Amino acid sequence: MDQTPQSTRPSTPQSTPPTSDEAQVGGADDQRRESAETAASGTAGAAASTAADRLAAEFARPESWTRIMGLPIGWFAVLFAVVAACAALGALPPTMLGGFAVVILIGALLNWIGGRVPVLRNYGLPTVLCILTPAVLLHLGLFPTSFAETMEVFTDGGQIGFIDLYIASLIAGSILGMPRALLLKAGARIAVPLLGTIIAVFTVIGLVGTALGFGLRESVLFIAAPIIGGGVGAGVVPMSGIYADQMGGDAGSYVAQLIPAVIIANVLTILCAGIFNGITYKGQQFFLGFNGNGQIVRVQGRTDQFTTKPKATMGAFPVLLVGLTMACTLFLLGTLVAEFVPGIHAYAWTILLAALIKIFGLVPEAFEDAVSTWFAFVSSTLTPALLVGISITYFEFDELGALLSDWRYPVLVALAVVVAILVAGTLGWLVKMYFAETSVAIGMGMTDMGGTGDVAVVSAANRLELMPFLQVSSRIGGALVLLTVSVLIPFLN
């Protein structure tokens, strides 16, 4: 009789199913363990959040007589003294490290001084001080040479190139951070007064300048263009680079010729904004469609469609990293296109590429927000630093004095402001926009200094709701001016 062979493997002990009481005890243990881990994680997260909140609160306090750059004035003085000691002993390196320290501290100090002067601080005094003071002191021999050398190496686009970083961040962040509806829904209507104003200012100033003997080239490129070019950082700086590339010479000498027109026009524009407020604050209507009391379009529409997202005051580290990388890469892409189409500057190509990306939604919205957050950081913290660097690197007082000594120069500047305001208002009225609001948003938005100039204009005109449209005038209008001068230079030079 055959027998079934028995397995030689050791038998595996069978696990006994837990009783209901044991299961309840085990489940309770797991729950207690998970609760403890959750509580620990929550405690750590809350502690980290509280620490971050305390840190943000410490440095987010507004500037006052006792705080500069978010720091107590005593600590700011300590930092400044260290840098000054390095300069005095010849130990200040002309590198990125030394450059950042010098321009940030000097820019913050001058910006703080301008912000402490009542009334004038609303008319761009902090910006004017940052642009003029270092250059004036250097011209008088009162500015440390080691400071100046470090600032020039740091700012110059041909060396470390802080200016290129700022411009790349500005172009990418300002355009990609704009509402898409502002470009699509309002673009066609705004384009009429925007383009018309550019054409009118170039034409009138060119003709009148020629008639006065000032010269067509000088009138168009050194008066009309900088006034409506979008301010200093976004207008004069890239414009000087375009002029140097296409006409030869040094960008610094061009900056000295361009900035005076911007400063004079900014003051006149703010005064005009105050006049508009004075003649319209009671709702006066000098003709049908003159005063919209802050509403720019005379047909049905919602202003909130054109409102920009609130600017971020903080950004997670990966967000800032992505924003920085995107801004730099977009600038390099513009540079690459300029290699194949050399007639137009890389700045202009970067602007066009950013607009196309925004209009057609070529990158995820999160990418756009990251670039916008990065630009918010750069513009809110490094603008005074850039301006003092520009002052030392590009400002030439000999050329400035020669310009202001000619009576035709301020006359043409004033004429450019008046033409821009009247033409913008008239063309806006023809396309169902209010005359006063279009004059402020488009005309004055193009002739002010941009940034602080925009704020000063809407404040003086008492039309804060027009800020997004002034940003369009400064950004898109300034970009169009850069494109225009790139095309005109071969014919005018």
XYZ file of C-alpha atoms in Angstrom:
493
model
C 0.000 0.000 0.000
C 1.446 3.229 -1.073
C 1.905 5.879 1.573
C 1.842 9.570 0.885
C 5.251 10.983 1.584
C 5.324 13.534 4.384
C 7.013 16.864 3.916
C 10.304 17.334 5.634
C 9.860 21.157 5.879
C 9.140 22.388 9.320
C 5.581 23.314 9.813
C 4.818 27.004 9.908
C 3.105 28.020 13.055
C -0.336 29.420 12.356
C -0.969 32.842 13.742
C -3.920 33.064 15.975
C -6.372 35.784 15.027
C -6.447 38.530 17.649
C -9.427 38.737 19.837
C -11.669 41.736 19.634
C -10.190 43.129 22.873
C -6.634 42.772 21.543
C -7.640 44.472 18.268
C -9.138 47.371 20.160
C -5.989 47.760 22.263
C -3.748 47.670 19.161
C -5.956 50.134 17.314
C -5.902 52.440 20.291
C -2.107 52.274 20.382
C -1.906 53.146 16.672
C -4.276 56.043 17.125
C -2.314 57.344 20.105
C 0.928 57.043 18.145
C -0.541 58.865 15.095
C -2.034 61.514 17.358
C 1.317 62.026 19.046
C 3.095 62.307 15.670
C 0.457 64.705 14.388
C 0.675 66.782 17.528
C 4.471 66.874 17.322
C 4.338 67.839 13.663
C 1.720 70.468 14.361
C 3.730 71.856 17.250
C 6.871 72.040 15.109
C 4.927 73.630 12.259
C 3.288 76.117 14.590
C 6.657 76.965 16.131
C 8.217 77.452 12.694
C 5.247 79.556 11.583
C 5.448 81.659 14.728
C 9.188 82.162 14.254
C 8.668 83.160 10.615
C 5.910 85.559 11.620
C 8.140 87.136 14.248
C 10.981 87.471 11.729
C 8.695 89.030 9.115
C 7.196 91.392 11.676
C 10.647 92.507 12.788
C 11.821 93.633 9.348
C 8.474 94.562 7.765
C 7.995 97.607 9.967
C 7.602 100.790 7.928
C 10.541 103.139 7.659
C 10.557 105.950 10.200
C 13.000 108.313 11.847
C 14.354 105.326 13.800
C 14.334 102.579 11.153
C 16.105 102.278 7.785
C 15.630 99.332 5.445
C 13.646 97.567 8.172
C 16.580 97.836 10.590
C 16.875 99.933 13.750
C 18.941 102.944 12.783
C 21.741 101.950 15.173
C 22.236 98.574 13.515
C 22.123 100.189 10.081
C 24.872 102.550 11.224
C 26.984 99.589 12.363
C 26.674 97.896 8.951
C 27.468 101.132 7.142
C 30.484 101.734 9.365
C 31.922 98.320 8.521
C 31.672 98.991 4.789
C 33.077 102.510 5.217
C 36.018 101.128 7.195
C 36.778 98.646 4.415
C 36.713 101.490 1.902
C 38.975 103.679 4.034
C 41.552 100.894 4.462
C 41.462 99.822 0.817
C 39.956 96.464 1.749
C 36.663 96.823 -0.147
C 36.654 94.199 -2.929
C 35.250 95.224 -6.340
C 33.223 92.023 -6.457
C 29.589 91.024 -6.193
C 29.932 90.795 -2.420
C 31.344 94.283 -2.013
C 29.053 95.706 -4.676
C 25.856 94.457 -3.060
C 26.889 95.812 0.334
C 27.762 99.280 -0.990
C 24.812 99.919 -3.336
C 22.209 98.495 -0.941
C 23.380 100.559 2.027
C 23.914 103.828 0.122
C 20.656 103.394 -1.796
C 18.713 102.644 1.387
C 20.181 105.688 3.139
C 19.306 108.124 0.339
C 15.871 106.581 -0.146
C 15.275 106.967 3.612
C 16.337 110.617 3.588
C 14.000 111.405 0.686
C 11.149 109.599 2.399
C 11.457 111.814 5.484
C 10.720 115.055 3.597
C 6.987 115.843 3.695
C 5.192 116.617 0.422
C 8.320 116.290 -1.752
C 8.530 112.557 -0.994
C 5.247 112.194 -2.887
C 6.808 113.814 -5.936
C 9.654 111.365 -6.419
C 12.274 112.936 -4.119
C 13.691 109.561 -2.942
C 14.266 108.550 -6.566
C 15.808 111.904 -7.468
C 18.180 111.754 -4.500
C 19.312 108.241 -5.404
C 19.968 109.280 -9.000
C 21.672 112.620 -8.382
C 23.373 112.601 -4.964
C 26.194 110.070 -5.576
C 27.045 111.663 -8.925
C 27.042 115.181 -7.432
C 29.262 114.124 -4.532
C 31.638 112.314 -6.879
C 31.792 115.358 -9.156
C 32.674 117.536 -6.148
C 35.302 115.070 -4.926
C 33.295 114.218 -1.792
C 32.490 110.599 -2.620
C 34.978 107.836 -1.669
C 36.818 106.600 -4.738
C 36.783 102.997 -3.539
C 33.000 103.169 -3.203
C 32.712 104.517 -6.742
C 35.007 101.888 -8.255
C 33.172 99.023 -6.576
C 29.764 100.391 -7.579
C 30.813 100.870 -11.192
C 32.226 97.355 -11.573
C 29.154 95.890 -9.884
C 26.560 97.828 -11.897
C 28.111 97.897 -15.368
C 26.564 95.363 -17.742
C 29.989 94.662 -19.236
C 31.395 93.457 -15.902
C 29.346 91.954 -13.042
C 26.148 93.268 -14.593
C 23.743 93.983 -11.717
C 21.894 96.238 -14.126
C 21.178 93.313 -16.473
C 19.777 91.248 -13.602
C 17.440 94.072 -12.625
C 16.236 94.720 -16.169
C 15.658 91.021 -16.877
C 13.633 90.738 -13.671
C 11.670 93.883 -14.470
C 10.744 92.889 -18.016
C 9.747 89.327 -17.186
C 8.021 90.074 -13.889
C 6.110 93.191 -14.876
C 4.658 91.742 -18.077
C 4.003 88.182 -16.890
C 2.498 89.591 -13.687
C -0.090 91.687 -15.520
C -3.695 90.435 -15.811
C -4.227 88.686 -19.139
C -7.551 90.498 -19.522
C -5.680 93.769 -19.403
C -3.789 92.762 -22.534
C -6.675 91.079 -24.338
C -9.926 92.842 -23.461
C -8.661 96.381 -23.009
C -5.673 96.128 -25.288
C -7.352 97.150 -28.531
C -9.011 100.196 -27.000
C -5.981 101.333 -25.007
C -3.766 100.786 -28.036
C -5.343 103.753 -29.856
C -4.317 106.509 -27.425
C -1.108 104.669 -26.535
C 0.182 104.358 -30.094
C -1.224 107.739 -31.070
C 0.570 109.448 -28.197
C 3.902 107.869 -29.117
C 3.537 108.918 -32.756
C 2.384 112.433 -31.853
C 5.168 113.114 -29.342
C 7.886 111.861 -31.696
C 6.450 113.855 -34.614
C 5.725 117.157 -32.841
C 8.967 117.250 -30.843
C 10.959 116.266 -33.923
C 9.393 118.990 -36.063
C 9.481 121.739 -33.436
C 13.024 120.802 -32.412
C 14.111 120.997 -36.030
C 12.372 124.358 -36.477
C 14.107 125.724 -33.366
C 17.473 124.493 -34.613
C 17.852 121.882 -31.871
C 18.058 119.078 -34.447
C 15.754 116.238 -35.455
C 17.983 113.483 -34.089
C 18.566 115.185 -30.736
C 14.905 116.125 -30.329
C 13.576 112.632 -31.025
C 16.200 110.450 -29.370
C 17.216 112.621 -26.390
C 13.971 114.400 -25.470
C 10.900 112.624 -26.847
C 12.113 109.044 -26.383
C 13.296 109.209 -22.744
C 10.243 111.176 -21.613
C 7.785 108.545 -22.849
C 10.175 105.593 -22.483
C 8.977 104.248 -19.128
C 11.151 105.993 -16.540
C 14.737 105.350 -15.512
C 15.196 101.650 -14.742
C 12.874 100.402 -17.488
C 13.454 103.233 -19.970
C 16.650 105.255 -19.722
C 18.888 102.345 -18.761
C 17.973 99.931 -21.588
C 17.649 102.876 -23.975
C 21.225 103.951 -23.256
C 22.365 100.408 -24.000
C 20.502 100.459 -27.321
C 22.053 103.797 -28.241
C 25.556 102.595 -27.362
C 25.128 99.410 -29.415
C 23.623 101.063 -32.476
C 25.298 104.493 -32.483
C 28.579 103.750 -30.742
C 30.014 105.465 -27.715
C 29.616 104.832 -24.012
C 26.254 104.054 -22.396
C 27.151 106.314 -19.470
C 27.310 109.415 -21.628
C 23.882 108.612 -23.059
C 22.365 108.174 -19.584
C 23.586 111.654 -18.646
C 21.816 113.054 -21.710
C 18.584 111.111 -21.148
C 17.928 111.446 -17.403
C 17.413 115.251 -17.227
C 14.447 115.063 -19.591
C 12.871 112.321 -17.471
C 13.281 114.237 -14.204
C 11.938 117.539 -15.563
C 9.022 115.815 -17.297
C 8.168 113.886 -14.124
C 7.809 117.094 -12.093
C 5.691 118.763 -14.787
C 3.495 115.657 -15.118
C 2.734 115.529 -11.398
C 1.828 119.225 -11.445
C -0.539 118.560 -14.355
C -2.119 115.675 -12.424
C -2.816 118.055 -9.557
C -4.402 120.518 -11.983
C -6.667 117.784 -13.378
C -7.771 116.931 -9.859
C -8.467 120.583 -9.142
C -10.734 121.015 -12.174
C -12.579 117.689 -11.819
C -12.898 116.875 -8.099
C -16.463 118.193 -7.985
C -17.462 116.084 -10.984
C -17.246 118.944 -13.486
C -18.046 118.008 -17.079
C -16.655 120.544 -19.534
C -18.027 118.439 -22.390
C -19.698 115.060 -22.784
C -17.283 112.305 -21.800
C -14.749 114.606 -20.128
C -14.748 113.336 -16.542
C -15.331 109.711 -15.524
C -14.573 110.281 -11.819
C -12.033 107.454 -11.908
C -13.796 105.209 -14.460
C -11.782 105.143 -17.680
C -14.153 103.425 -20.153
C -17.477 104.966 -21.213
C -19.038 101.614 -22.104
C -20.102 98.806 -19.808
C -17.188 97.005 -18.227
C -15.629 96.101 -14.908
C -12.443 97.736 -13.688
C -11.676 94.677 -11.579
C -11.005 92.728 -14.780
C -7.921 94.854 -15.205
C -6.691 94.802 -11.617
C -3.307 93.272 -11.010
C -2.819 90.616 -8.366
C -1.590 91.915 -5.025
C 2.203 91.969 -5.030
C 3.757 89.345 -2.830
C 5.691 90.604 0.169
C 7.352 87.257 0.785
C 8.099 84.229 -1.315
C 9.050 80.663 -0.555
C 12.635 79.927 -1.521
C 11.746 77.565 -4.434
C 9.321 80.168 -5.812
C 12.015 82.849 -5.839
C 14.487 80.412 -7.392
C 12.079 79.558 -10.211
C 11.284 83.248 -10.737
C 14.961 84.197 -10.929
C 15.727 81.354 -13.332
C 12.762 82.162 -15.581
C 13.641 85.869 -15.718
C 17.285 85.177 -16.592
C 16.390 82.524 -19.167
C 13.862 84.785 -20.860
C 16.491 87.509 -21.100
C 18.959 85.038 -22.595
C 16.314 83.964 -25.109
C 15.906 87.602 -26.147
C 19.681 87.842 -26.474
C 19.670 84.711 -28.640
C 17.027 86.154 -30.972
C 19.010 89.408 -31.185
C 21.981 87.416 -32.476
C 19.920 86.450 -35.534
C 18.048 89.775 -35.850
C 20.669 92.333 -34.763
C 18.647 95.381 -35.779
C 16.568 95.206 -32.581
C 18.098 95.176 -29.103
C 17.883 92.119 -26.834
C 15.817 94.115 -24.325
C 13.157 94.738 -26.949
C 13.067 91.068 -27.965
C 12.740 90.066 -24.323
C 9.732 92.363 -23.965
C 8.065 90.908 -27.065
C 8.702 87.342 -25.937
C 7.283 88.046 -22.486
C 4.156 89.592 -24.033
C 3.664 86.596 -26.331
C 4.076 84.177 -23.439
C 1.468 86.093 -21.441
C -1.049 86.542 -24.249
C -0.982 82.937 -25.447
C -0.488 81.341 -22.033
C 2.637 79.455 -23.104
C 3.799 78.662 -19.568
C 1.803 77.526 -16.521
C 0.287 80.288 -14.424
C 2.380 79.141 -11.464
C 5.514 79.991 -13.467
C 4.167 83.461 -14.210
C 3.378 83.985 -10.530
C 6.892 82.856 -9.585
C 8.472 85.416 -11.939
C 6.108 88.099 -10.663
C 7.013 87.245 -7.058
C 10.711 87.435 -7.870
C 10.237 90.833 -9.517
C 8.213 92.046 -6.524
C 11.199 91.184 -4.350
C 13.697 92.869 -6.678
C 11.648 96.035 -7.252
C 10.756 96.495 -3.580
C 14.264 95.927 -2.211
C 16.863 96.662 -4.900
C 15.536 99.673 -6.843
C 17.368 102.296 -4.720
C 20.505 100.144 -5.000
C 20.234 100.150 -8.800
C 19.661 103.905 -8.947
C 22.771 104.785 -6.943
C 24.763 102.389 -9.112
C 23.437 104.122 -12.216
C 24.320 107.504 -10.720
C 27.975 106.571 -10.296
C 28.342 104.432 -13.401
C 26.508 106.447 -16.047
C 26.009 110.039 -14.939
C 28.222 112.701 -16.562
C 27.779 116.235 -15.216
C 29.574 117.992 -18.027
C 26.966 116.817 -20.523
C 24.126 117.575 -18.101
C 25.269 121.162 -17.699
C 25.529 121.619 -21.445
C 21.940 120.428 -21.912
C 20.362 122.629 -19.242
C 22.181 125.720 -20.471
C 20.165 125.640 -23.718
C 16.711 127.281 -23.284
C 15.261 125.122 -26.058
C 15.759 121.984 -23.992
C 13.234 122.693 -21.155
C 10.810 124.175 -23.698
C 10.803 120.961 -25.729
C 10.466 118.854 -22.566
C 7.412 120.839 -21.435
C 5.921 120.624 -24.932
C 6.341 116.829 -24.941
C 4.391 116.542 -21.664
C 1.559 118.766 -22.889
C 1.294 116.976 -26.246
C 1.203 113.547 -24.589
C -1.568 114.564 -22.178
C -3.792 116.272 -24.769
C -3.337 113.674 -27.532
C -3.956 110.743 -25.168
C -7.130 112.344 -23.821
C -8.453 113.221 -27.274
C -7.814 109.813 -28.825
C -9.203 108.084 -25.743
C -12.376 110.156 -25.996
C -12.775 109.123 -29.644
C -12.781 105.427 -28.678
C -15.367 105.825 -25.888
C -12.984 106.511 -23.007
C -13.150 109.482 -20.650
C -10.890 112.378 -21.607
C -9.566 113.156 -18.116
C -8.975 109.536 -17.137
C -7.222 108.690 -20.407
C -5.063 111.805 -20.122
C -3.975 110.657 -16.671
C -3.660 106.921 -17.374
C -2.021 107.069 -20.800
C -0.586 110.556 -21.280
C 0.738 111.134 -17.764
C 1.502 107.453 -17.336
C 3.952 107.734 -20.199
C 5.576 111.041 -19.210
C 6.103 110.384 -15.503
C 9.137 108.619 -14.062
C 7.398 105.250 -13.696
C 7.180 103.484 -10.331
C 7.165 106.333 -7.807
C 6.088 108.629 -10.639
C 2.979 106.511 -11.248
C 2.101 106.609 -7.559
C 2.626 110.359 -7.391
C 0.450 110.959 -10.464
C -2.554 108.893 -9.344
C -2.267 110.440 -5.883
C -2.099 113.998 -7.237
C -4.969 113.304 -9.637
C -6.954 111.529 -6.882
C -7.580 108.538 -9.164
C -5.931 105.579 -7.486
C -8.099 103.116 -9.437
C -6.214 104.042 -12.605
C -2.927 102.543 -11.380
C -3.154 99.372 -13.552
C -3.546 101.531 -16.646
C -0.568 103.706 -15.748
C 1.408 100.494 -15.417
C 0.353 99.563 -18.954
C 1.500 102.968 -20.182
C 4.863 102.661 -18.456
C 5.502 99.000 -19.328
C 3.894 98.387 -22.708
C 4.255 101.985 -23.858
C 7.879 102.043 -22.747
C 8.505 98.752 -24.533
C 7.019 100.175 -27.739
C 9.254 103.221 -27.435
C 12.328 100.987 -27.127
C 11.232 99.124 -30.241
C 10.592 102.394 -32.038
C 14.000 103.898 -31.302
C 15.695 100.652 -32.334
C 14.036 101.024 -35.732
C 14.524 104.813 -36.031
C 18.210 105.009 -35.122
C 19.517 103.794 -38.520
C 17.506 106.560 -40.192
C 18.315 109.327 -37.697
C 21.973 108.543 -37.033
